[in-house]
């Protein structure tokens, strides 16, 4: 079945440093979605990428979808303490529910 | 507009007991799913539904049943609770395939 792998599992940065998490699928995806979960909270939808090679930005966050639609990345520029949490990618194949990666937990020290 | 509502928020069960985790959404979403979250394992799909009367199994369906008699509700039943089912359970809904999902606040279940 479809598998979505995400690295790294954990990342600690100093405030102001950049952060990147990578997502790889074993199959071609219809789209990929990114979610953020704050400690003790529930996942919150951030963005969806649909097109091959697509790049989207949300303030300091940059999301990319690979040309083959099998990989994606999330890059945060100049991290802040409010960026703390776990970031999940989720792959969507036609006709099925979202399959999530294991997530990357980001901690930020000031 | 409450979004996705899960009840209860916390539950302790004894091994062998059965219970139903409730999930309701008021957004008229067709797609609903149940996930369990365990440390280091991410979110694993248990069951999902693409509309009333339609359900399908996810990655880890054993020990769980679902039904979808209405668009709004998607209860998850634990038939005979086991300690391995200790987890945080999230219900999610979306308007259709390929759009962002809304998650409930979660149910923290402990089986002793």
XYZ file of C-alpha atoms in Angstrom, chain A residues 25-91:
67
model
C 5.883 8.766 -1.146
C 6.212 5.245 -2.504
C 3.585 6.081 -5.129
C 2.622 9.048 -7.275
C 0.239 11.335 -5.434
C -2.807 13.258 -6.601
C -1.830 15.995 -4.196
C 0.115 16.489 -0.999
C -1.027 18.324 2.081
C 0.865 19.747 5.038
C -0.396 19.998 8.593
C 0.946 21.447 11.835
C 0.206 20.046 15.268
C 1.102 22.096 18.313
C 2.015 20.157 21.481
C -1.182 18.788 23.007
C -3.251 19.963 20.061
C -4.785 18.564 16.943
C -3.452 18.703 13.357
C -4.278 21.904 11.530
C -4.264 22.120 7.740
C -1.599 24.420 6.315
C -1.602 23.998 2.552
C -2.185 21.688 -0.395
C 0.016 21.233 -3.455
C -1.451 19.717 -6.587
C 0.706 20.474 -9.620
C 4.024 18.901 -10.514
C 6.865 21.230 -9.483
C 4.511 23.546 -7.608
C 5.943 26.016 -5.087
C 3.791 27.920 -2.612
C 4.714 30.384 0.108
C 3.019 31.383 3.315
C 5.048 34.166 4.933
C 8.218 32.386 6.153
C 7.046 28.937 5.017
C 7.869 27.600 1.535
C 6.287 24.401 0.257
C 7.458 22.451 -2.795
C 5.997 19.511 -4.708
C 8.416 17.417 -6.738
C 8.301 17.052 -10.487
C 7.334 13.380 -10.229
C 4.684 14.170 -7.575
C 6.310 11.696 -5.187
C 8.157 14.064 -2.866
C 7.672 17.369 -1.122
C 9.406 19.693 1.293
C 8.545 22.374 3.804
C 11.129 25.061 4.519
C 10.828 27.599 7.304
C 13.052 30.667 7.099
C 14.269 32.282 10.322
C 12.374 30.097 12.768
C 10.513 31.596 15.684
C 9.382 29.997 18.942
C 5.828 30.017 17.573
C 6.945 27.514 14.903
C 7.334 24.786 17.543
C 5.268 21.678 16.840
C 5.075 18.632 14.637
C 4.757 19.058 10.893
C 3.058 16.306 8.929
C 2.824 15.712 5.228
C -0.107 13.680 3.963
C -0.461 12.023 0.603
